[in-house]
CSV table of C-alpha atoms in Angstrom, one decimal:
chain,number,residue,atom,x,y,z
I,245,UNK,CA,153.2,155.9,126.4
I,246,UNK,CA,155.1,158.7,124.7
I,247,UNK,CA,154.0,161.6,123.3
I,248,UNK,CA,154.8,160.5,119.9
I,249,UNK,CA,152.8,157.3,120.2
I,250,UNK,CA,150.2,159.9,121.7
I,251,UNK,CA,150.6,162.1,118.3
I,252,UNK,CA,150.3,159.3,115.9
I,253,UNK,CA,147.9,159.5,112.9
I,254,UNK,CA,147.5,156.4,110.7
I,255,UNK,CA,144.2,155.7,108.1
I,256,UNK,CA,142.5,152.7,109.9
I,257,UNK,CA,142.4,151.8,113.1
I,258,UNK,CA,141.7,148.4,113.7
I,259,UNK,CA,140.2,147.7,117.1
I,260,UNK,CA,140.7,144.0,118.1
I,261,UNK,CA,143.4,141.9,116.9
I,262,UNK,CA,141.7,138.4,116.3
I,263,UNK,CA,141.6,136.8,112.6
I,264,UNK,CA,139.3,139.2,111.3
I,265,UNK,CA,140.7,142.3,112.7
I,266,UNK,CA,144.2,141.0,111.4
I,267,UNK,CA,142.9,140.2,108.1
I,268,UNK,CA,140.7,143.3,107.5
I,269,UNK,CA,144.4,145.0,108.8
I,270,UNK,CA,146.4,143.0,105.8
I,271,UNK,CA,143.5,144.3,103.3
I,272,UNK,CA,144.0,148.0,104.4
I,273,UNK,CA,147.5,147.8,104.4
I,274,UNK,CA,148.1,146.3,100.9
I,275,UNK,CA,145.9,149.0,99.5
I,276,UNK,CA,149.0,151.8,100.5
I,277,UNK,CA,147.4,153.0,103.5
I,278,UNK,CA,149.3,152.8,106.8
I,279,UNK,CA,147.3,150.7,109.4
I,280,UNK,CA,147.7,150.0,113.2
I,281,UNK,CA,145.7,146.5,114.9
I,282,UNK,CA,145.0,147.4,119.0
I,283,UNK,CA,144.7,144.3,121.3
I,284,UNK,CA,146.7,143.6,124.0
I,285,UNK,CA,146.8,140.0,123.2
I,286,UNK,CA,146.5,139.6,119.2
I,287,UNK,CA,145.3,136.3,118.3
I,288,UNK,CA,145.1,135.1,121.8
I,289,UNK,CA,141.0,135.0,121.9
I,290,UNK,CA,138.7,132.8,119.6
I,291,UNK,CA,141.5,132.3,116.9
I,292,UNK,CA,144.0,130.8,119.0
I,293,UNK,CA,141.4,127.5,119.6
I,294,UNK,CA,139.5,127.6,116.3
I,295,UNK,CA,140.2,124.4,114.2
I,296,UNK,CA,140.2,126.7,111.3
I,297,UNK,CA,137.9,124.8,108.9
I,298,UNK,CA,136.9,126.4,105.6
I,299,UNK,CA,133.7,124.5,105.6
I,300,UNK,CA,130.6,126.7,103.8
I,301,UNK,CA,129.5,123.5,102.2
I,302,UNK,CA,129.4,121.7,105.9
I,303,UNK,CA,128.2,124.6,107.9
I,304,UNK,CA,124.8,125.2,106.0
I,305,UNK,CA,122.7,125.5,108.2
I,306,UNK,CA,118.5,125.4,107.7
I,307,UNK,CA,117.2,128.9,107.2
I,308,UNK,CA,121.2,130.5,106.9
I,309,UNK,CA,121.1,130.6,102.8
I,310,UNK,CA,121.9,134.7,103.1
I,311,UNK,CA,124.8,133.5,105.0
I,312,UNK,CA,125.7,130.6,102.8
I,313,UNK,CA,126.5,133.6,99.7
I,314,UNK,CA,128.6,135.2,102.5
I,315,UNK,CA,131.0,131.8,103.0
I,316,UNK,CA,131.0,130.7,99.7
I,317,UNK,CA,132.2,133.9,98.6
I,318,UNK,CA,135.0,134.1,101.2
I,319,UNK,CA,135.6,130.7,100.1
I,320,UNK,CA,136.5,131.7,96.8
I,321,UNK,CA,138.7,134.6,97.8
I,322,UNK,CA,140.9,132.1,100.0
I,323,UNK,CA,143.4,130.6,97.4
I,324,UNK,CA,144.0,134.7,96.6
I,325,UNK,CA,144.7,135.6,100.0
I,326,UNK,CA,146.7,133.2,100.9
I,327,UNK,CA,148.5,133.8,98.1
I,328,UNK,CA,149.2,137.7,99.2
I,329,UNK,CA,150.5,136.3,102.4
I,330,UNK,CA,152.6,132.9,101.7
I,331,UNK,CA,156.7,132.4,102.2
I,332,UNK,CA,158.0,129.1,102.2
I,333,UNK,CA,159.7,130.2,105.6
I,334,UNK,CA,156.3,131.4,107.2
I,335,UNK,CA,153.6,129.1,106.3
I,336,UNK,CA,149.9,129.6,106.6
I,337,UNK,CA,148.8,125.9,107.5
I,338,UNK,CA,146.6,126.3,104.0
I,339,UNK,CA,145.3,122.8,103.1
I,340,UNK,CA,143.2,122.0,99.8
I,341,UNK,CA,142.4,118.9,101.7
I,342,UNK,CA,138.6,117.5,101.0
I,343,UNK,CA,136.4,117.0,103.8
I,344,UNK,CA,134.1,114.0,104.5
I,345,UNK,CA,131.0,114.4,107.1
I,346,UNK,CA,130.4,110.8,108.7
I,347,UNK,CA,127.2,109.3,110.6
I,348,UNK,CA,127.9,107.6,113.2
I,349,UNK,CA,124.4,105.4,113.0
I,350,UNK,CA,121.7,105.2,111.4
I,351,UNK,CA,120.1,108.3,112.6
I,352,UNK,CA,122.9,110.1,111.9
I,353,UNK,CA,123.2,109.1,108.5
I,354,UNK,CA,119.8,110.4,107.7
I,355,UNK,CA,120.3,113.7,109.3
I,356,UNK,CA,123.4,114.5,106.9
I,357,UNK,CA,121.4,113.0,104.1
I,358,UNK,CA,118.7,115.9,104.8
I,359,UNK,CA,120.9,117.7,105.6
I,360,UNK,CA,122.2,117.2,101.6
I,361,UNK,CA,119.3,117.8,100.2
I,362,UNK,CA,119.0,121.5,101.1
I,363,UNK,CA,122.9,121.6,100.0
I,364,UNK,CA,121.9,120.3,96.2
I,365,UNK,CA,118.8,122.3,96.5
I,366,UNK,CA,121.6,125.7,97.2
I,367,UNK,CA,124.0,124.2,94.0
I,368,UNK,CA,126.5,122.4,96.4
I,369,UNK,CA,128.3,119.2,95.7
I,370,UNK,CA,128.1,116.7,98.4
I,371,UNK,CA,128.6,113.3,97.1
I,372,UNK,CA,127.7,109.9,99.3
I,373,UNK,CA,129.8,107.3,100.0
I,374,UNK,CA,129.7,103.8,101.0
I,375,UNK,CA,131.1,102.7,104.7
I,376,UNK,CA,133.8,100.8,102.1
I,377,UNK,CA,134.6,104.2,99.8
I,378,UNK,CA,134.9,106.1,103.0
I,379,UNK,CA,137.0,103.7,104.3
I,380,UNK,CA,138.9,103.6,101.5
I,381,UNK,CA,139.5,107.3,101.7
I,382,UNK,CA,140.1,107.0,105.6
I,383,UNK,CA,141.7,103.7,106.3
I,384,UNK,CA,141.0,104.7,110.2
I,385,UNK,CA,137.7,105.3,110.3
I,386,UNK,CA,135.6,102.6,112.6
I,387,UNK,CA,133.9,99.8,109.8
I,388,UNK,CA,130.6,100.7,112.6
I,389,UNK,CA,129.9,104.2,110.6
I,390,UNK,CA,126.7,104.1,109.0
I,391,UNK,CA,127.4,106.6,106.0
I,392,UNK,CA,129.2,109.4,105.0
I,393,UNK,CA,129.2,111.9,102.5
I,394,UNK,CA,132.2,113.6,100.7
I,395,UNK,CA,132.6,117.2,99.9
I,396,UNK,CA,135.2,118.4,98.5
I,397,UNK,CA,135.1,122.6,98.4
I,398,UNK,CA,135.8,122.4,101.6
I,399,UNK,CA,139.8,123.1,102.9
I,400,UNK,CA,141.4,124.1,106.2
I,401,UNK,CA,143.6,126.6,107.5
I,402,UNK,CA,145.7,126.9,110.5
I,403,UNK,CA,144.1,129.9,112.4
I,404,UNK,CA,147.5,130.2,114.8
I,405,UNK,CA,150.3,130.1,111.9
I,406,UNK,CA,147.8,132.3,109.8
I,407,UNK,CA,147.2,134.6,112.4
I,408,UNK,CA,151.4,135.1,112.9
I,409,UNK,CA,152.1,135.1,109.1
I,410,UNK,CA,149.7,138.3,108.9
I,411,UNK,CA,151.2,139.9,111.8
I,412,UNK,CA,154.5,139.6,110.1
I,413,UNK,CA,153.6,140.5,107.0
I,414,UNK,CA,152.2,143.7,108.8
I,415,UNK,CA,155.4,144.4,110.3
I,416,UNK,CA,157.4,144.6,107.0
I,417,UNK,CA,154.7,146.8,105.4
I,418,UNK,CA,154.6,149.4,108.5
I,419,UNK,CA,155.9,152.7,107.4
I,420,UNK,CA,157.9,155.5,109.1
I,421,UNK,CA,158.5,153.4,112.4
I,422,UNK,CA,154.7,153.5,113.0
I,423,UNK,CA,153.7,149.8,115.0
I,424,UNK,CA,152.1,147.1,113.4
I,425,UNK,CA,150.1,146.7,116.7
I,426,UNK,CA,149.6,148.7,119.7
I,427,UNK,CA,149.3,146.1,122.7
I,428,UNK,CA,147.6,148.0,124.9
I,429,UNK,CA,143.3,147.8,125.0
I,430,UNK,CA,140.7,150.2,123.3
I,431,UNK,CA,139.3,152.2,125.5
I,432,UNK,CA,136.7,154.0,123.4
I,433,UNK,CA,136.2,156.0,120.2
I,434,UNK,CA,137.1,159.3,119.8
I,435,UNK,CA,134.4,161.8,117.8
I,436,UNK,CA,134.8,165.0,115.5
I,437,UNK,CA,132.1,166.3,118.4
I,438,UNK,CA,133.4,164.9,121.7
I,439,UNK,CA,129.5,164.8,123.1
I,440,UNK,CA,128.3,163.5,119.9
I,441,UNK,CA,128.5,160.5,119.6
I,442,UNK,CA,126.7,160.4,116.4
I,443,UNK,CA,129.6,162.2,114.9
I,444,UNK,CA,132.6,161.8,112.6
I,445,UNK,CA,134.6,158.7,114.6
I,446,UNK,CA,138.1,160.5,114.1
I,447,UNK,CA,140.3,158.0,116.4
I,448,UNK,CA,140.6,155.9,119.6
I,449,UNK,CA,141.0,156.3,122.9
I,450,UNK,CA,143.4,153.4,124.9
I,451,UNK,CA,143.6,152.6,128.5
I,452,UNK,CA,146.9,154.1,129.0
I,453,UNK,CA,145.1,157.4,128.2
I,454,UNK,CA,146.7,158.3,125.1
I,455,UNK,CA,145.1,158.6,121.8
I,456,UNK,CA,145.5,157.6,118.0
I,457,UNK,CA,143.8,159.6,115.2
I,458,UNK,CA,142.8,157.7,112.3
I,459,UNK,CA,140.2,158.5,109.1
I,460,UNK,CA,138.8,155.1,109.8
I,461,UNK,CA,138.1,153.4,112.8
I,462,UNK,CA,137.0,149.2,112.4
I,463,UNK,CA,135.8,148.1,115.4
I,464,UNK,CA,136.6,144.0,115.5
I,465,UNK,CA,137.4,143.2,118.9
I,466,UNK,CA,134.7,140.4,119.1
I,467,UNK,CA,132.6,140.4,122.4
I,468,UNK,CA,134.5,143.7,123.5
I,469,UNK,CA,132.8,145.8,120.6
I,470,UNK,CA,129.1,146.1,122.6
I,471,UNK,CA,131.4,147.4,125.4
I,472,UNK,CA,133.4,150.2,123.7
I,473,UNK,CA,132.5,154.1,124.4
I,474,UNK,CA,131.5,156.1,121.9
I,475,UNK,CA,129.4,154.2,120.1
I,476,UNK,CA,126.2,155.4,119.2
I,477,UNK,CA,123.6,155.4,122.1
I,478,UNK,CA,120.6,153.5,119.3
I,479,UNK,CA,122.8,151.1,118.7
I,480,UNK,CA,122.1,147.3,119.7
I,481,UNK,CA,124.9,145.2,119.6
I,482,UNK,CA,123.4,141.5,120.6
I,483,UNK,CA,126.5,139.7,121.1
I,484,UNK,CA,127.1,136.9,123.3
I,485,UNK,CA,129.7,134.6,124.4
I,486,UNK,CA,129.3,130.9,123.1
I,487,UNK,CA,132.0,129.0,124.3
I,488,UNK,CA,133.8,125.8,122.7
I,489,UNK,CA,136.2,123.1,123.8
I,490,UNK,CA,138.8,122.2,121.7
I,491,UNK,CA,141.4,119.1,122.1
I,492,UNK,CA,144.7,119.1,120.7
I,493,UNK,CA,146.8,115.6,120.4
I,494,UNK,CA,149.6,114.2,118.6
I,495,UNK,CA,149.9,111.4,116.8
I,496,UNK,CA,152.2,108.5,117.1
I,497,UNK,CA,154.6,108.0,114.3
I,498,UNK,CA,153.6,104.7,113.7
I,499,UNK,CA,149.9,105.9,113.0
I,500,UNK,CA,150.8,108.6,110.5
I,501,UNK,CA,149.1,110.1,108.5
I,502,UNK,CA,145.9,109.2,110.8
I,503,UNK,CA,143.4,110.8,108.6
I,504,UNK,CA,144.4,112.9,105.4
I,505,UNK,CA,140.8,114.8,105.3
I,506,UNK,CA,139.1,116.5,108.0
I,507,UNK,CA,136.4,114.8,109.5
I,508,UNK,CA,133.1,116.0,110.4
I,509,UNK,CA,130.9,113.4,112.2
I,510,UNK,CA,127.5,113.1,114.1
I,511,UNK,CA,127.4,110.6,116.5
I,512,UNK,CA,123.9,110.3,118.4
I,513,UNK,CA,122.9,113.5,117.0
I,514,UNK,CA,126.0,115.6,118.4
I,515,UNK,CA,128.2,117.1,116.4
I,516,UNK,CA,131.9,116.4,116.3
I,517,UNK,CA,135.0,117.0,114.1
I,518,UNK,CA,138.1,115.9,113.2
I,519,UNK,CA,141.3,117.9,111.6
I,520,UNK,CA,144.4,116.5,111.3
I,521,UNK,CA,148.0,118.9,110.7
I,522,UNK,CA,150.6,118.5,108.6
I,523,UNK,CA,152.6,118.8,111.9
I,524,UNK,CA,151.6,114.9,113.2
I,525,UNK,CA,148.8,117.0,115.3
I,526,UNK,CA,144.5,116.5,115.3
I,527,UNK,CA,142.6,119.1,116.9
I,528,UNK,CA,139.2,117.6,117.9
I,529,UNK,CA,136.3,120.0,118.8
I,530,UNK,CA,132.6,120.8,118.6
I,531,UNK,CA,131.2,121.6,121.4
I,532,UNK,CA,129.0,124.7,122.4
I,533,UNK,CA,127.8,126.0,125.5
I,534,UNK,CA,126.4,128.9,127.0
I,535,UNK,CA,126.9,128.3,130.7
I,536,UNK,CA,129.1,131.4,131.4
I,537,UNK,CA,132.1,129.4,132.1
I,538,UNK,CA,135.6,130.8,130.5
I,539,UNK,CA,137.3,126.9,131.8
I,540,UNK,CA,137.7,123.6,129.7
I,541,UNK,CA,134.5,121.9,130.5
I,542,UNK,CA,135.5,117.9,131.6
I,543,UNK,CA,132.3,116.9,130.2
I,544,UNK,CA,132.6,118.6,126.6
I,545,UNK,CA,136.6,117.1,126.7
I,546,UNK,CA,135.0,113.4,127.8
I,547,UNK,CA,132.2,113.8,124.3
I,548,UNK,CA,134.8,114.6,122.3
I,549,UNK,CA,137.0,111.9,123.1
I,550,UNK,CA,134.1,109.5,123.4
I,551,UNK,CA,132.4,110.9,120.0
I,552,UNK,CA,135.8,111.0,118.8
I,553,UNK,CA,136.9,107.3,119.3
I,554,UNK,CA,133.5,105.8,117.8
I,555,UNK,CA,134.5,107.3,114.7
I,556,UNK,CA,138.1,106.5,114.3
I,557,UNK,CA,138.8,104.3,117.1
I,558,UNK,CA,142.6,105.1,116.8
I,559,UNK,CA,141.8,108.2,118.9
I,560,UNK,CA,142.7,106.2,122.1
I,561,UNK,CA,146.1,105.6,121.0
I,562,UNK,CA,147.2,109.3,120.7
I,563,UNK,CA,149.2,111.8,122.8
I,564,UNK,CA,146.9,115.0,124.4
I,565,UNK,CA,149.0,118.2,124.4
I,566,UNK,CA,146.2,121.0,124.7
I,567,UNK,CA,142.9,121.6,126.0
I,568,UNK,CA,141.6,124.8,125.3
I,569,UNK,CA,138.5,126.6,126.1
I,570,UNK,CA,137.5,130.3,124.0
I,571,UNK,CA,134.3,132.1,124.1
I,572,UNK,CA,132.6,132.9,120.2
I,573,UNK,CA,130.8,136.1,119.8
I,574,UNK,CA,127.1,134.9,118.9
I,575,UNK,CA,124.7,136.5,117.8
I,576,UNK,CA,120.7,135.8,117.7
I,577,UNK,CA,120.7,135.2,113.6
I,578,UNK,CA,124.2,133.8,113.6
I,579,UNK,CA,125.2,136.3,110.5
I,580,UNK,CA,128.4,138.8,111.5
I,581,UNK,CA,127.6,142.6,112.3
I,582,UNK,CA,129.0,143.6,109.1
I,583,UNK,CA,129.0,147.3,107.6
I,584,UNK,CA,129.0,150.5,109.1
I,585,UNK,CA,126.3,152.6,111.4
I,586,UNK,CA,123.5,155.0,111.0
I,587,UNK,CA,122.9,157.4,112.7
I,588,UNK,CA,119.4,158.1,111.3
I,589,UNK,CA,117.8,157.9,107.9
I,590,UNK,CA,117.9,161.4,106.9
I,591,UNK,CA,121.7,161.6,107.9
I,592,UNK,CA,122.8,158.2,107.0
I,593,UNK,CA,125.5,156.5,108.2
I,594,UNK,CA,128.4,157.5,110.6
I,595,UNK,CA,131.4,158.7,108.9
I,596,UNK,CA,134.9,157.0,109.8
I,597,UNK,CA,133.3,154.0,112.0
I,598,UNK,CA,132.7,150.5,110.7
I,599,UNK,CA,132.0,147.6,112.3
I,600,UNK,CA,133.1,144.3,112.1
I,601,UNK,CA,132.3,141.2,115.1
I,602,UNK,CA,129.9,138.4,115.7
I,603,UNK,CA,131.1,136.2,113.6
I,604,UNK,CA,130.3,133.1,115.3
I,605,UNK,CA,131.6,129.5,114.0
I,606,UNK,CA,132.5,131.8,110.9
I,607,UNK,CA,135.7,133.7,111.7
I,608,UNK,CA,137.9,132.0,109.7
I,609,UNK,CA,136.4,131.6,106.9
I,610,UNK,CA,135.2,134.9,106.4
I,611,UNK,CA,138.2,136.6,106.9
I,612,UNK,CA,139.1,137.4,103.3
I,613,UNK,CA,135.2,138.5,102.7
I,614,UNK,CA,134.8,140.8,105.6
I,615,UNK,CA,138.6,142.4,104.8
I,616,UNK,CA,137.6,142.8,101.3
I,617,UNK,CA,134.6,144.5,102.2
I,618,UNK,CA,135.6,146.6,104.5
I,619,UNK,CA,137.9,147.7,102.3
I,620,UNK,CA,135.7,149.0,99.6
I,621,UNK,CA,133.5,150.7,102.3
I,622,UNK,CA,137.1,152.2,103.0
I,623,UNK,CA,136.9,153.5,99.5
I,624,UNK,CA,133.9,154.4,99.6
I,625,UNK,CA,132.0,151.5,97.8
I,626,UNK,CA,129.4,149.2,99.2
I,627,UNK,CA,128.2,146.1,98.3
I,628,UNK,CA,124.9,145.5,98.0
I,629,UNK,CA,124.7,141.7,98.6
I,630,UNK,CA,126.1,142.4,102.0
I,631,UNK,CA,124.1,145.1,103.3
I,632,UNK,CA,121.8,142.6,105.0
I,633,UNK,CA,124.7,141.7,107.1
I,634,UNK,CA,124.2,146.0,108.6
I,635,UNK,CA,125.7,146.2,112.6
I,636,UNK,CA,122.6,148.0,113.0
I,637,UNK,CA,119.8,145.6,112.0
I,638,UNK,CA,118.8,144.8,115.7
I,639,UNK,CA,118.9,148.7,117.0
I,640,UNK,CA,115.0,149.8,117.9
I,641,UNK,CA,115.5,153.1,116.5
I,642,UNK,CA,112.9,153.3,114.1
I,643,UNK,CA,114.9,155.6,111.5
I,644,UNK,CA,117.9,152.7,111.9
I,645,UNK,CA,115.0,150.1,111.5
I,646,UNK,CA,113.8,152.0,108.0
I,647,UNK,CA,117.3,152.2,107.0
I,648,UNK,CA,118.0,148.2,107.3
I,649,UNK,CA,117.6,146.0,105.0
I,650,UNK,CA,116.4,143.3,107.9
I,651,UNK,CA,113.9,146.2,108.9
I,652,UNK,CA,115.2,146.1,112.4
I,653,UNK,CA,114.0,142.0,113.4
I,654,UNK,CA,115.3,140.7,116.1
């Protein structure tokens, strides 16, 4: 490392180059403010194997209606941020495409219409549909499906063309020679009072032992951030790794276009979706485990394939190109440590130091929300309908605990 690159002095520092760390990056650096992403391996975690649905409609879950605000907002600030980011040379893999959730019996069927009812009782549109409309939609799917239901605010994204048209776009807007990203891992956080760790965060510390100052650090590096030194001693970062399998395959020319919405099905009560590319591609995936295990699982491959084929039978006629497995950063309410850090009631929070991981099924689609908001805690505004989403709501300080709006639960 050089001692220029050891000088260097940007205004954020972002800490973890995934799709939320590159998006809260793009935010920063369309506001004027120069802006450096650290990770050794940008996109290469979660992002590279997400399927990239933009699914808030699809992904209620009981008991998440805090977090249901949080998606459909990002929701809504998708067509505007793709919009900051598309050439026709460097696509994003956007898609308006609707989305259809299918049961796979009986069983199933009732489960997603349950499951509808909390999503009228919330204001969402999710219209059923005969086997013969969906069919009609999806000429593939199996005549065996006992329902399905159509929604269509939900779209799709390609997280890997997205993720590379951000970096790019970063690149052109870096000023004065300073790097877009610095490959090289975060080591820690660096404090106004080196022993204080309570203190103004004023840069970061990398493994190759230099250093880069910035006024703001975001700390996004997923299931690396409970890790990092220099955070505050109080605070509790719960984050732990859920891991997914993801399938990629191709599809025959003769079979194109197999589906033309994504797919989400339930098929003896597991989950399983669907998303077909522009490219001729379907990436199948649904699985979630938490057995420790960084490798594809050959039983999460063989129940999506399985899953898969009773929905659109077709399945067993395509080419497989790419199993993937990526670990998720969970957390125990499934909402995103969102916001920056107290250090105690009567001081408030840490100046320079934000955080930003656990994001969970979410990342993608809450990319534009958690840039946009970082970026007015950058300026110096909050929002109050995201407080609740604090990185400091699970600390046991009881200062912290008085602070948070989620009083500290666990």
């Amino acid at each position: 490392m050089s001692e220029r690159r050891a000088r260097r002095a940007v205004d954020v520092a972002v800490i973890g180059g995934g799709i939320i760390g590159l998006g809260i990056a793009w935010a920063v650096a369309q506001s004027g403010r120069t802006v450096v992403v650290i990770d050794p391996d940008p996109a290469g975690g979660a992002t590279y194997a997400a399927a990239g649905m933009l699914a808030a409609v699809s992904e209620l879950h009981y008991q998440e209606e805090e977090l249901l605000e949080l998606m459909l907002a990002s929701s809504a600030l998708y067509p505007a941020f793709i919009e900051s980011l598309q050439t026709a040379s460097d696509p994003t893999g956007y898609q308006r495409t609707r989305t259809i959730n299918v049961g796979a019996e009986a069983a199933d069927r009732q489960a997603l219409a349950d499951l509808r009812g909390v999503q009228l009782a919330n204001g969402l549109g999710v219209e059923p549909l005969t086997v013969r409309e969906a069919r009609e939609l999806e000429p593939l799917l199996s005549p065996r499906i006992s329902g399905a239901f159509l929604v269509e605010q939900d779209h799709q994204v390609d997280p890997r063309q997205l993720s590379a048209r951000i970096q790019l776009a970063l690149a052109a807007l870096a000023k004065d020679g300073q790097l877009a990203v610095i490959r090289v891992r975060a080591r820690g956080l660096l404090h106004d009072v080196s022993t204080d760790a309570a203190s103004r965060v004023t840069g970061v510390a990398l493994v190759d032992g230099s250093t880069l100052r910035a006024t703001e650090v975001v700390v996004a590096n997923g299931l690396g951030a409970a890790g990092l030194r220099g955070l505050p001693e109080q605070l509790n970062l719960p984050i732990r790794p859920v891991y997914g399998d993801v399938i990629r395959l191709r599809v025959p020319e003769h079979l194109r276009p197999l589906l033309t919405c994504t797919v989400r099905g339930l098929v003896h009560g597991l989950p399983v979706y669907l998303v077909p590319r522009t490219d001729g591609t379907l990436v199948i995936g649904a699985t979630q485990r938490e057995d420790g295990s960084s490798a594809v699982s050959v039983g999460g491959v063989h129940q999506l394939l399985r899953d898969a084929q009773v929905l659109v039978p077709a399945i067993s006629e395509l080419e497989l190109i790419e199993l993937t497995a990526r670990a998720r950063p969970g957390t125990p309410d499934n909402a995103p440590l969102l916001g920056r850090v107290g250090c105690s009631q009567a001081d408030g929070d840490i100046p320079g130091l934000i955080i930003a991981t656990g994001f969970f099924r979410h990342g993608v689609l809450l990319t534009p929300v958690a840039a946009q908001y970082c970026l007015q805690l950058i300026e110096g505004n909050d929002d109050d309908r995201w407080r609740s989403f604090r990185p400091d709501r699970f600390s046991a300080s009881r200062a912290l605990a008085s602070a948070s709006p989620h009083g500290g639960h666990s």
